[in-house]
Coordinates of C-alpha atoms and ligand atoms in Angstrom, one line a residue:
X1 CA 0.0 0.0 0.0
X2 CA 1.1 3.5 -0.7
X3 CA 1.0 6.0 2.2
X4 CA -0.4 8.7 -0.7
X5 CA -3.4 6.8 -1.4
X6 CA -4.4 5.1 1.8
X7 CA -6.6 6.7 4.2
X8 CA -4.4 7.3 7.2
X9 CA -5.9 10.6 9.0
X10 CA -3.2 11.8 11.4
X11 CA -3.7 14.6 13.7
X12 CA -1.0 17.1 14.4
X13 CA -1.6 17.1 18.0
X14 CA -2.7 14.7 21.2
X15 CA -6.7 15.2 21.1
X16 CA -7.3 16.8 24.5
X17 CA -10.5 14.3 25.1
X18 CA -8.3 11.2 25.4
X19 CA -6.5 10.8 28.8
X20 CA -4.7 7.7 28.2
X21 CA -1.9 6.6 25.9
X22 CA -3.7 3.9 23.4
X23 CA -6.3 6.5 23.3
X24 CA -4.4 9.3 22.1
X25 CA -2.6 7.1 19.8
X26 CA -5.3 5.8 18.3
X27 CA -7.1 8.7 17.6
X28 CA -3.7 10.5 16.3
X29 CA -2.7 8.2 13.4
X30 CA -6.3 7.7 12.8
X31 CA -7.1 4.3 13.9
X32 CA -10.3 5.0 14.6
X33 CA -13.2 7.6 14.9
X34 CA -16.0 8.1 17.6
X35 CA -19.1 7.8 16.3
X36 CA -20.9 8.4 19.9
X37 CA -19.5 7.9 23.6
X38 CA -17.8 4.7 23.5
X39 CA -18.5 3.8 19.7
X40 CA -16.2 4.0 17.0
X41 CA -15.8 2.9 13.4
X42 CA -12.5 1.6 12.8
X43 CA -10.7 2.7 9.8
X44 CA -8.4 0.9 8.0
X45 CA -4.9 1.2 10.0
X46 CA -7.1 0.3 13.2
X47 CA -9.1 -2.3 10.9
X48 CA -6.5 -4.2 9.8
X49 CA -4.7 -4.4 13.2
X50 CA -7.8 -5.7 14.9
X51 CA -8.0 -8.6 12.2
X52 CA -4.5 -9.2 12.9
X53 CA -5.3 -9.9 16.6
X54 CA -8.8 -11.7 15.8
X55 CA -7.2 -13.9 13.5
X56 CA -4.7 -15.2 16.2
X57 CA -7.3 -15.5 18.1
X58 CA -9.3 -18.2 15.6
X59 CA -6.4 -19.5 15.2
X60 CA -5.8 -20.7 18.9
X61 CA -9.3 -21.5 19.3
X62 CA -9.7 -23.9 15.8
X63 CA -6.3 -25.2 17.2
X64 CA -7.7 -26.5 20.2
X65 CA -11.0 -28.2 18.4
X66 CA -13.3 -25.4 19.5
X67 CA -15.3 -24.6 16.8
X68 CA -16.8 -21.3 15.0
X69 CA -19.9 -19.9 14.6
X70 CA -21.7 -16.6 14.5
X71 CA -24.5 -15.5 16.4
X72 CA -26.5 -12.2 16.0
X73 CA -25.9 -9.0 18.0
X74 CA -29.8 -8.8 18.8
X75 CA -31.5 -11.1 20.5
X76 CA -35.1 -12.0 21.7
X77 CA -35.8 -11.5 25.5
X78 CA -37.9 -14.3 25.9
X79 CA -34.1 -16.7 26.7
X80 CA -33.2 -13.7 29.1
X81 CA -36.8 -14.2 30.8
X82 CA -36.3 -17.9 31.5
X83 CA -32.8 -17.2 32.8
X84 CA -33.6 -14.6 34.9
X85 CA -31.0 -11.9 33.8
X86 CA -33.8 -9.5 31.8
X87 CA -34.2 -7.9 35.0
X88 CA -30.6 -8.7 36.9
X89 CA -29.0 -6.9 33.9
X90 CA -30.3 -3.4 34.3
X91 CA -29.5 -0.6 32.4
X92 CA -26.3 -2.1 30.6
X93 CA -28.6 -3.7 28.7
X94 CA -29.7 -2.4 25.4
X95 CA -33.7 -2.5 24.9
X96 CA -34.9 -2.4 21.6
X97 CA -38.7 -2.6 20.3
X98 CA -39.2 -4.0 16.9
X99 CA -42.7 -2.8 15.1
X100 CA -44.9 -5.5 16.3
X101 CA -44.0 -4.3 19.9
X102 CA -41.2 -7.3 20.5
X103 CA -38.6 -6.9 22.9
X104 CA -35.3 -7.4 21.6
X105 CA -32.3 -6.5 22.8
X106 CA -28.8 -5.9 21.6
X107 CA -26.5 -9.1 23.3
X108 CA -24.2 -8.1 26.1
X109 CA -23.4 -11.7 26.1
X110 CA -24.3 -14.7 25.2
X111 CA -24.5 -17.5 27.6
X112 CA -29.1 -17.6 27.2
X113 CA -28.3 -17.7 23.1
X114 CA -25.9 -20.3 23.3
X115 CA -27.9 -23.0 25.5
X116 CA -31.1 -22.3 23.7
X117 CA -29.5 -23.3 20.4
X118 CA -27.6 -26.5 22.6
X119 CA -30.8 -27.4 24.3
X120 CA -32.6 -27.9 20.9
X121 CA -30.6 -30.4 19.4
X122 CA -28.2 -31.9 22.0
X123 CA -29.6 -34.8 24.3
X124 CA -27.4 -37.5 25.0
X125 CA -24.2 -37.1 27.0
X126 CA -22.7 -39.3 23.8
X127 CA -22.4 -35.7 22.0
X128 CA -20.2 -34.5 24.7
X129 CA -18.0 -32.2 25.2
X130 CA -19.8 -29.6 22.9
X131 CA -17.5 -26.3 22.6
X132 CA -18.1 -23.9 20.5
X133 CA -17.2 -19.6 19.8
X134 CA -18.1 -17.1 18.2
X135 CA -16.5 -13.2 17.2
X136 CA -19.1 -10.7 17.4
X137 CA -19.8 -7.4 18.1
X138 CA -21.8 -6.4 22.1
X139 CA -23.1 -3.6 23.3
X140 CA -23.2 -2.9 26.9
X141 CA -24.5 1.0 28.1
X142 CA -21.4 1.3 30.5
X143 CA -22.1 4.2 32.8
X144 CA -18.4 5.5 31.9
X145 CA -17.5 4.2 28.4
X146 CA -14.0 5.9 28.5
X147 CA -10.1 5.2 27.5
X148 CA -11.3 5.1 24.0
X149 CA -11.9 1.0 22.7
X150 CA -10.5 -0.3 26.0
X151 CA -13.9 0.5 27.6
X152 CA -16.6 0.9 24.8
X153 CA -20.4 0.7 24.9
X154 CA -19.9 -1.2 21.5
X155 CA -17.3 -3.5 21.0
X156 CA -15.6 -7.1 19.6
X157 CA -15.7 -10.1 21.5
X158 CA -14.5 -13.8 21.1
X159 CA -17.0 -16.1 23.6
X160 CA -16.7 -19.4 23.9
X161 CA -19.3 -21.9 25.3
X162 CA -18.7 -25.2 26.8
X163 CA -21.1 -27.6 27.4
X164 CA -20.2 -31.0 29.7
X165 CA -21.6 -34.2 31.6
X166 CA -20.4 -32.9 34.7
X167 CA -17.9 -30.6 36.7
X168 CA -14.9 -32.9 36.2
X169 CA -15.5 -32.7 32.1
X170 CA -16.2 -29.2 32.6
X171 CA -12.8 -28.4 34.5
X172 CA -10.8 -30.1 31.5
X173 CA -12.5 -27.8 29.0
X174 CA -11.7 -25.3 31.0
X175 CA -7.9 -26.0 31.3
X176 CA -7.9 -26.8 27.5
X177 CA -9.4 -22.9 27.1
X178 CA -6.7 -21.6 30.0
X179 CA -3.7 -23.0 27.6
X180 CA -5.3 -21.6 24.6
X181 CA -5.4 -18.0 26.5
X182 CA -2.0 -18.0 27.6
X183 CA -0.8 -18.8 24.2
X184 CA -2.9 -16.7 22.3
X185 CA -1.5 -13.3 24.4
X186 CA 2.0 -14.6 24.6
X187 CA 1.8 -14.6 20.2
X188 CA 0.7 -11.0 20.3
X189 CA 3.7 -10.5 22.5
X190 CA 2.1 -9.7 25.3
X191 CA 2.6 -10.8 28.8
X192 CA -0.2 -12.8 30.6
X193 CA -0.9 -12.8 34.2
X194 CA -3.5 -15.1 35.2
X195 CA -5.9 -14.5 38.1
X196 CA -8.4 -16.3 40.0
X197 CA -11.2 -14.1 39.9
X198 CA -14.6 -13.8 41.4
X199 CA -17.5 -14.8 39.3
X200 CA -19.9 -12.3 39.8
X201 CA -23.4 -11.7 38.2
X202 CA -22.4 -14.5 35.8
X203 CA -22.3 -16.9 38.6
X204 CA -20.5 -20.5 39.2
X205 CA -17.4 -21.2 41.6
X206 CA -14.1 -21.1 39.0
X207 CA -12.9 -18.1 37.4
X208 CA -9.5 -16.8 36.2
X209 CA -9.1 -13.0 34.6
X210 CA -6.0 -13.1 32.3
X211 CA -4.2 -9.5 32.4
X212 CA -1.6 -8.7 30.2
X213 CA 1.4 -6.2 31.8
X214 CA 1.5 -2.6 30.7
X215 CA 3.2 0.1 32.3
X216 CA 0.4 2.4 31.9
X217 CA -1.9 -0.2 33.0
X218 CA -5.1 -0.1 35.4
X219 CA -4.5 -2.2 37.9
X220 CA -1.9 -3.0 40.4
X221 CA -0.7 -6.6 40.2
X222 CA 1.4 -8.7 42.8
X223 CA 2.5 -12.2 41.5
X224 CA 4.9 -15.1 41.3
X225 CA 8.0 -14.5 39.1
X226 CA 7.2 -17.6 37.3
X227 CA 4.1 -16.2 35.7
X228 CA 6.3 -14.3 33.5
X229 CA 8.6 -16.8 32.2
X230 CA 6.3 -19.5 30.5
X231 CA 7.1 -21.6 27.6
X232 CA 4.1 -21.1 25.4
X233 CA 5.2 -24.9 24.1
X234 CA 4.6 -26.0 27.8
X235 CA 2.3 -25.1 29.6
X236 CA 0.7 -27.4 32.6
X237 CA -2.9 -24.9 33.7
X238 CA -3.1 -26.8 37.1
X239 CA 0.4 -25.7 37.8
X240 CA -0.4 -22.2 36.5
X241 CA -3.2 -22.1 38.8
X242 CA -1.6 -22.6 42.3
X243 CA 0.7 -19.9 41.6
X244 CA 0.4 -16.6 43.4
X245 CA -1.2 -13.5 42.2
X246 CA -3.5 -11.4 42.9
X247 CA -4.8 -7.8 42.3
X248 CA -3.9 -4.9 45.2
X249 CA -7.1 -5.0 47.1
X250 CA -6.5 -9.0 47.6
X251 CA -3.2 -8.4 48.1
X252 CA -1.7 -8.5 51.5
X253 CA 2.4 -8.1 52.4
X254 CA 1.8 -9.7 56.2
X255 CA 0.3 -12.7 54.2
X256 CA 2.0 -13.4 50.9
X257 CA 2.4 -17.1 50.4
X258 CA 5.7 -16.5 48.9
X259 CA 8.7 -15.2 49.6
X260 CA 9.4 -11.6 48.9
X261 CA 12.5 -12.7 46.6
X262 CA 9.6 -14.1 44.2
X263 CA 7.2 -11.6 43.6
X264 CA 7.1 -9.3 41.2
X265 CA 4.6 -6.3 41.0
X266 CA 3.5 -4.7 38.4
X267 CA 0.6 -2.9 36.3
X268 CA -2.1 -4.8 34.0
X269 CA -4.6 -4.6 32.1
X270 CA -7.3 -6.6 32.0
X271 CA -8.2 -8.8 28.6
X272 CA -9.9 -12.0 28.9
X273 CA -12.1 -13.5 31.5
X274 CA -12.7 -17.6 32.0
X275 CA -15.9 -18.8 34.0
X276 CA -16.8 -22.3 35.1
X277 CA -20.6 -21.6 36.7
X278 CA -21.7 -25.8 36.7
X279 CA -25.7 -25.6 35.6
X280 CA -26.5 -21.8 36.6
X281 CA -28.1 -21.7 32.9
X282 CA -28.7 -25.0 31.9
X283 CA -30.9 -25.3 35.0
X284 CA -33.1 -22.4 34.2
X285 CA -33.8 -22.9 30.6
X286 CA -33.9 -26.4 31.0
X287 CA -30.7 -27.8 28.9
X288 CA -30.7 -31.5 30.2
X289 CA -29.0 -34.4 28.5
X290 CA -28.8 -37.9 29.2
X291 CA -26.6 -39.7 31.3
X292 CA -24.9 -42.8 31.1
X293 CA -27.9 -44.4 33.6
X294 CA -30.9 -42.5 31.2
X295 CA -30.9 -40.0 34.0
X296 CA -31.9 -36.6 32.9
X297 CA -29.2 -34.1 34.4
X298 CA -28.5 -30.8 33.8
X299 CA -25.7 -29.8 31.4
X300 CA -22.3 -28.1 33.2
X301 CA -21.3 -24.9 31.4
X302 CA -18.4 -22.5 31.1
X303 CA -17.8 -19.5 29.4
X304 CA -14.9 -17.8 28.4
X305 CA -14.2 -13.8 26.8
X306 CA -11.4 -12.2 25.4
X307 CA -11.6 -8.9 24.6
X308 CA -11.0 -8.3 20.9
X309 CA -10.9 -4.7 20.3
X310 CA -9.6 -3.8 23.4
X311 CA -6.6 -5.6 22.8
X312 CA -5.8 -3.2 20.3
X313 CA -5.6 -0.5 22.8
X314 CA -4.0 -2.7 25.2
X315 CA -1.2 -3.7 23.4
X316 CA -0.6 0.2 23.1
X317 CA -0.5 0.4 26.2
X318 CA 2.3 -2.2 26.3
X319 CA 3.9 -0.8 23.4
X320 CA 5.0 2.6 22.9
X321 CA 7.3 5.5 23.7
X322 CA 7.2 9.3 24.0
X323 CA 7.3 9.1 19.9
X324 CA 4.4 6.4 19.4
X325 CA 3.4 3.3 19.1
X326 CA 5.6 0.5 18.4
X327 CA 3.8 -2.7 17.1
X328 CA 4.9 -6.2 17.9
X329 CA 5.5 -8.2 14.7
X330 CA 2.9 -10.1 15.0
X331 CA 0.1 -7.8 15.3
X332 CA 1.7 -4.7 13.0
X333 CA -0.4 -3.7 10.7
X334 CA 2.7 -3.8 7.9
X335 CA 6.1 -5.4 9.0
X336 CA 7.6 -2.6 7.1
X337 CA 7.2 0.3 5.9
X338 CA 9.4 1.9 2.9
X339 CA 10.2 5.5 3.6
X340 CA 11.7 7.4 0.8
X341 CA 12.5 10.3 2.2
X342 CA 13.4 12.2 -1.7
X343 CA 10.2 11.1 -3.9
X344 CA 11.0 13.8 -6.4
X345 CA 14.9 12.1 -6.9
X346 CA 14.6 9.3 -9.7
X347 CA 17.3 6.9 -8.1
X348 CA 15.4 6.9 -4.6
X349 CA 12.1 6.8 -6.3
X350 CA 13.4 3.5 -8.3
X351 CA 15.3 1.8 -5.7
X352 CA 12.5 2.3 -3.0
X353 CA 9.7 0.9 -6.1
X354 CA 12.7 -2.2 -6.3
X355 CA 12.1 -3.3 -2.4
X356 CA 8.3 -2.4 -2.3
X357 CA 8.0 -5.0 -5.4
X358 CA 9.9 -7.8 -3.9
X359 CA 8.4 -7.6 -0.3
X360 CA 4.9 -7.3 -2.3
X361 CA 5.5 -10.1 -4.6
X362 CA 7.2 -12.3 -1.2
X363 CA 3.7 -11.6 0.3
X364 CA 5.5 -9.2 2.9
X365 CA 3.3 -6.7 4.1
X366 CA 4.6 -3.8 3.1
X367 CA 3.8 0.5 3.2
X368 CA 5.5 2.7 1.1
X369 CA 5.9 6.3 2.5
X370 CA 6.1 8.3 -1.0
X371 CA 4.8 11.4 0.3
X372 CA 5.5 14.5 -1.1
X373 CA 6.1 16.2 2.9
X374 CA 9.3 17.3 4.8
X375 CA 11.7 14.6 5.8
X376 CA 10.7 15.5 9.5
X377 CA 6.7 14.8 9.2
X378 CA 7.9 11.8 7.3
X379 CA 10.3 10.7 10.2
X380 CA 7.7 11.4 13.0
X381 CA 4.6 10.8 11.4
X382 CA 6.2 6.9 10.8
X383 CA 7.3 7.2 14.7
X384 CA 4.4 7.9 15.3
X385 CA 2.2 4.7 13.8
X386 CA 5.3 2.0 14.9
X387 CA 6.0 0.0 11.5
X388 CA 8.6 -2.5 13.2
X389 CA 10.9 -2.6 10.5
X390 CA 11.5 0.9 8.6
X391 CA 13.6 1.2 5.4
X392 CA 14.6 4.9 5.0
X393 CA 16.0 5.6 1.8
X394 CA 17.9 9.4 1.5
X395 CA 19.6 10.8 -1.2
X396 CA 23.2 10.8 -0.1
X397 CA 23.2 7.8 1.5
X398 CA 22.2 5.7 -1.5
X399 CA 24.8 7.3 -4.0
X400 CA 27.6 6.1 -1.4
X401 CA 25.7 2.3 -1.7
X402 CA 23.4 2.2 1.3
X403 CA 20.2 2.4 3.1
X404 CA 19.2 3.0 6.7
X405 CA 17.1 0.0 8.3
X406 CA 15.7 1.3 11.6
X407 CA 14.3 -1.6 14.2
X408 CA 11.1 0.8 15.8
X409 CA 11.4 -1.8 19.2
X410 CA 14.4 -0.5 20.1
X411 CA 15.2 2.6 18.0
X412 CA 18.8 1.3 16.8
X413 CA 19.0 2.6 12.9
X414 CA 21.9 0.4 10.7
X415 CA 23.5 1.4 8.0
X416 CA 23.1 -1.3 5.3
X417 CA 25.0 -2.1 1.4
X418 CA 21.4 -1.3 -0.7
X419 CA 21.7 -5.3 -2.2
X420 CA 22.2 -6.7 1.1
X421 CA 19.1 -5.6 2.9
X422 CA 16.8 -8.4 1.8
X423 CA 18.9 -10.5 3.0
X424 CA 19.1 -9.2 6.2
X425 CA 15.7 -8.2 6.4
X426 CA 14.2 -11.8 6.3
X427 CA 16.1 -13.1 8.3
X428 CA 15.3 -10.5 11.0
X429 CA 11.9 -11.5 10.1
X430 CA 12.4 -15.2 10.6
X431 CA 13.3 -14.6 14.0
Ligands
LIG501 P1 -15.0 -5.5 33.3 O1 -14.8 -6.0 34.7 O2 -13.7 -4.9 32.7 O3 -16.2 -4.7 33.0 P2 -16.3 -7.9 32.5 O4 -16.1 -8.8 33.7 O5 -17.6 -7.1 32.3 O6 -15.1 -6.8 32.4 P3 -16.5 -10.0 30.6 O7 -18.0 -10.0 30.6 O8 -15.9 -11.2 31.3 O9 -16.0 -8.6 31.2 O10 -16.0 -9.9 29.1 C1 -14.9 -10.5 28.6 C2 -13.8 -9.6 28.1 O11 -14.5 -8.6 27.2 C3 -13.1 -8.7 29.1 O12 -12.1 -9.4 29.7 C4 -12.7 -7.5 28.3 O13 -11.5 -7.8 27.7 C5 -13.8 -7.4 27.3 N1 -14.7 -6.3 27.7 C6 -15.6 -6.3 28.6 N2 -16.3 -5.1 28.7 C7 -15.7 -4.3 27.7 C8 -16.0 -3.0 27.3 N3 -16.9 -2.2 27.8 N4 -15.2 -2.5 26.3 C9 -14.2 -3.3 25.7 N5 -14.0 -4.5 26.1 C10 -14.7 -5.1 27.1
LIG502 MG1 -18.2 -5.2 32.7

C-alpha cells in the first residue's frame, strides 16, 4: 500500500479528550473515529490491526477443536426471561422494540443464546463435550465508556461456550481454554498474568481473569516471578493455577504465600475472562441431556471472553514511547514500511519501487511512504504509527551504496550495502 493513497488521518496534536496513551494514539494516526460515547468505526490502520489480533485469536481457538460460529448482536428476550438476567442486567442492557411491539435487545453476552441453540438439538451425553465460539460485536451501556476502545459501549468479543456431563469434564474444558489463553496473548507479544477471579453476576465457583502487563496499566498486580517466564510450548494450567497473584485489594504483604524474593509487582490490564458456573443456565432454561444411567441431568457450562478490540488499545499500552506506538510483529499492521524520504529524486524513487515489489511479490506486508512532505513529518509521522521494521532511503546515502534499516522496538537505525538488505531483512523476520 502507498502511504499517498491510503486513508491514514493523522492529527497534528494529542486530542485533548483522550486521557490515556492507546487512546491518544489511536485517535492520532487515525485508527479510529468516535461515532458516539464509546462507539467507533475503525478505519483501516485500526481495521486491519484488529483482524490481525482476531485472527490469532481463531487460530488458537480452531487449534484447540473449538469450533466457529456466529451469532446475531440482537436477541429476543424471551431466553433472558427464562434465565432470569432481563431484570438482573439493568440498564447495561440495550432494549430495543421491533414494530410488532417485540422486545429485543442488543447481546451483552451470550451465555441464554448459546444453550437455547444447545438445548434444541443436544440430548445425550454421547455428543459431549460440545465447545463452541463465536467473534461478534456487544453492546453494553457502561455508565463511563472511556479510555477510548479499552472500555466501549460497542465493542468485539471472542465467547466461547462449553457444554459438559459434569464438573470434572467441565474443569478439563476449562484447562484446554486456560492453555489456549495463555498462548494466544503470549503470540501477540504480550505478557499474561493469570488470576483467580470472582465470578460475579455470571455466577459459578471457578474463574480466572488473564491480564496482560502494561506500564500504563489499570490495575496493580502482585505475583509469582514464574508467571512471567512460560514456555508457550509448555504449559501445565493446574500448575499455573496454584501460583500466586493477585490484584492490590486482595493483596496483603503480612500474608503473601511467597517469599518476597519471588514476587514481582506490576501494572495490567485486564483482557480475557474464563468462568466455570456448573448448571447456573442449563438449570433455568432447562438444557438437560442424558446420562450414562438415562438419567436426565442438567448440562455443566463455562464460558470464556477475550476482549477483541480492546486488545488493540492494550497492546498500546504495552507498546510505545514518548514518539508512538511501536507494534509487535505479530500484530503490526505492515512489517515494514518503505520511507523514501526524496520522492521527487529518480534513483530513490526507483530503488524504493525495487524493495516495495519484492516484499509485495514475497507476500511481505509492506507500506510505502512516498509522500511528497518534509523529511521530519515523514520521520515522525512513521514514529508515530510503529512499523517495526523501517527502510529509510535518503539521497546521499544511496549514491555512497546504502540504506538505513531502523528496528522501531528499540530505535537502533543500521546502516546497510542497498543489495544486502533483503537478505538481512528476512532473516530478522524469521526470527
Ligand atoms: P470488566 O470488569 O472490565 O467490566 P467484565 O467482567 O464485564 O469486564 P466479561 O464479561 O468477562 O468482562 O468480558 C470478557 C472480556 O471482554 C473482558 O475481559 C474484556 O477484555 C472485554 N470487555 C468487557 N467489557 C468491555 C468494554 N466495555 N469494552 C471493551 N472490552 C470489554
Ligand atoms: Mg463489565
Amino acid at each position: 500500500m502507498y502511504i499517498s493513497k491510503s486513508f491514514i488521518p493523522i492529527l497534528k496534536n494529542n486530542p485533548s479528550e483522550a486521557k490515556i496513551k492507546s487512546h491518544q494514539l489511536m485517535l492520532r494516526v487515525g485508527m479510529i473515529k468516535q461515532s458516539a460515547a464509546g462507539i467507533y468505526s475503525w478505519l483501516p490502520l485500526g481495521f486491519k490491526i484488529m483482524k490481525k489480533i482476531e485472527k490469532i485469536v481463531r487460530e488458537e481457538q480452531n487449534k484447540i477443536g473449538v469450533q466457529e460460529i456466529l451469532m446475531p448482536t440482537i436477541q429476543s428476550s424471551e431466553i433472558w426471561k427464562e434465565s432470569g438476567r432481563y431484570e438482573d442486567y439493568g440498564e447495561e442492557m440495550l432494549r430495543i422494540k421491533d414494530r410488532q411491539g417485540k422486545e429485543m435487545l442488543y447481546g451483552p453476552t451470550n451465555e441464554e443464546l448459546i444453550t437455547e441453540i444447545f438445548r434444541t438439538s443436544v440430548k445425550s451425553y454421547k455428543s459431549l463435550p460440545k465447545l463452541l465460539y463465536h467473534i461478534q460485536w456487544k453492546f453494553r451501556d457502561e455508565v463511563r465508556p472511556r479510555f477510548g476502545v479499552m472500555r466501549g459501549r460497542e465493542f468485539l468479543m471472542k465467547d466461547n461456550y462449553s457444554f459438559d456431563l459434569n464438573e470434572k469434564e467441565a474443569k478439563k474444558s476449562y484447562d484446554k481454554m486456560f492453555k489456549a489463553y495463555i498462548k494466544t496473548f503470549i503470540r501477540m507479544g504480550l505478557t499474561p498474568i493469570s488470576l483467580r477471579a470472582e465470578t460475579g453476576p455470571i455466577g459459578g465457583n471457578l474463574s480466572h481473569e488473564f491480564q496482560i502487563l502494561a506500564k500504563t496499566g489499570e490495575s496493580k498486580l502482585y505475583y509469582d516471578k514464574k508467571l512471567e517466564q512460560l514456555n508457550p510450548e509448555n504449559i501445565d494450567p493446574n500448575e499455573l493455577q496454584s501460583f500466586y497473584a493477585a490484584v492490590d485489594n486482595q493483596h496483603n504483604d503480612n500474608n503473601c504465600p511467597i517469599p518476597k524474593e519471588d514476587l514481582k509487582i506490576s501494572k495490567g490490564i485486564e483482557v480475557g475472562h474464563i468462568f466455570y458456573f456448573g448448571t447456573k443456565y442449563s438449570e433455568k432454561l432447562n438444557a438437560f441431556i442424558q446420562d450414562q444411567n438415562g438419567k436426565n441431568i442438567p448440562v455443566h457450562m463455562g464460558s470464556y471472553g477475550i476482549g477483541v478490540s480492546r486488545l488493540v488499545g492494550a497492546i498500546i499500552e504495552a507498546y510505545h514511547d514518548d514518539k508512538g506506538i511501536q507494534w509487535p510483529i505479530s500484530v503490526a499492521p505492515f512489517k515494514i514500511a518503505i520511507i523514501n524520504l526524496m520522492p521527487d529524486d529518480q534513483d530513490c524513487a526507483t530503488k524504493a519501487m525495487d524493495y516495495y515489489k519484492y516484499l509485495m511479490d514475497n507476500k511481505i506486508d509492506v507500506i510505502l511512504d512516498d509522500r511528497f512532505c518534509s523529511i521530519g513529518k515523514k520521520l515522525s509521522d512513521n514514529e508515530l504509527i510503529g512499523i517495526p521494521y523501517q527502510i529509510i532511503i535518503g539521497k546521499r546515502d544511496l549514491k555512497n551504496g546504502f540504506v538505513e534499516l531502523k528496528n522501531r522496538q528499540t530505535n537502533k537505525i543500521e546502516k546497510i550495502e542497498t543489495d544486502k538488505l533483503i537478505d538481512i531483512l528476512n532473516k530478522k523476520l524469521q526470527n
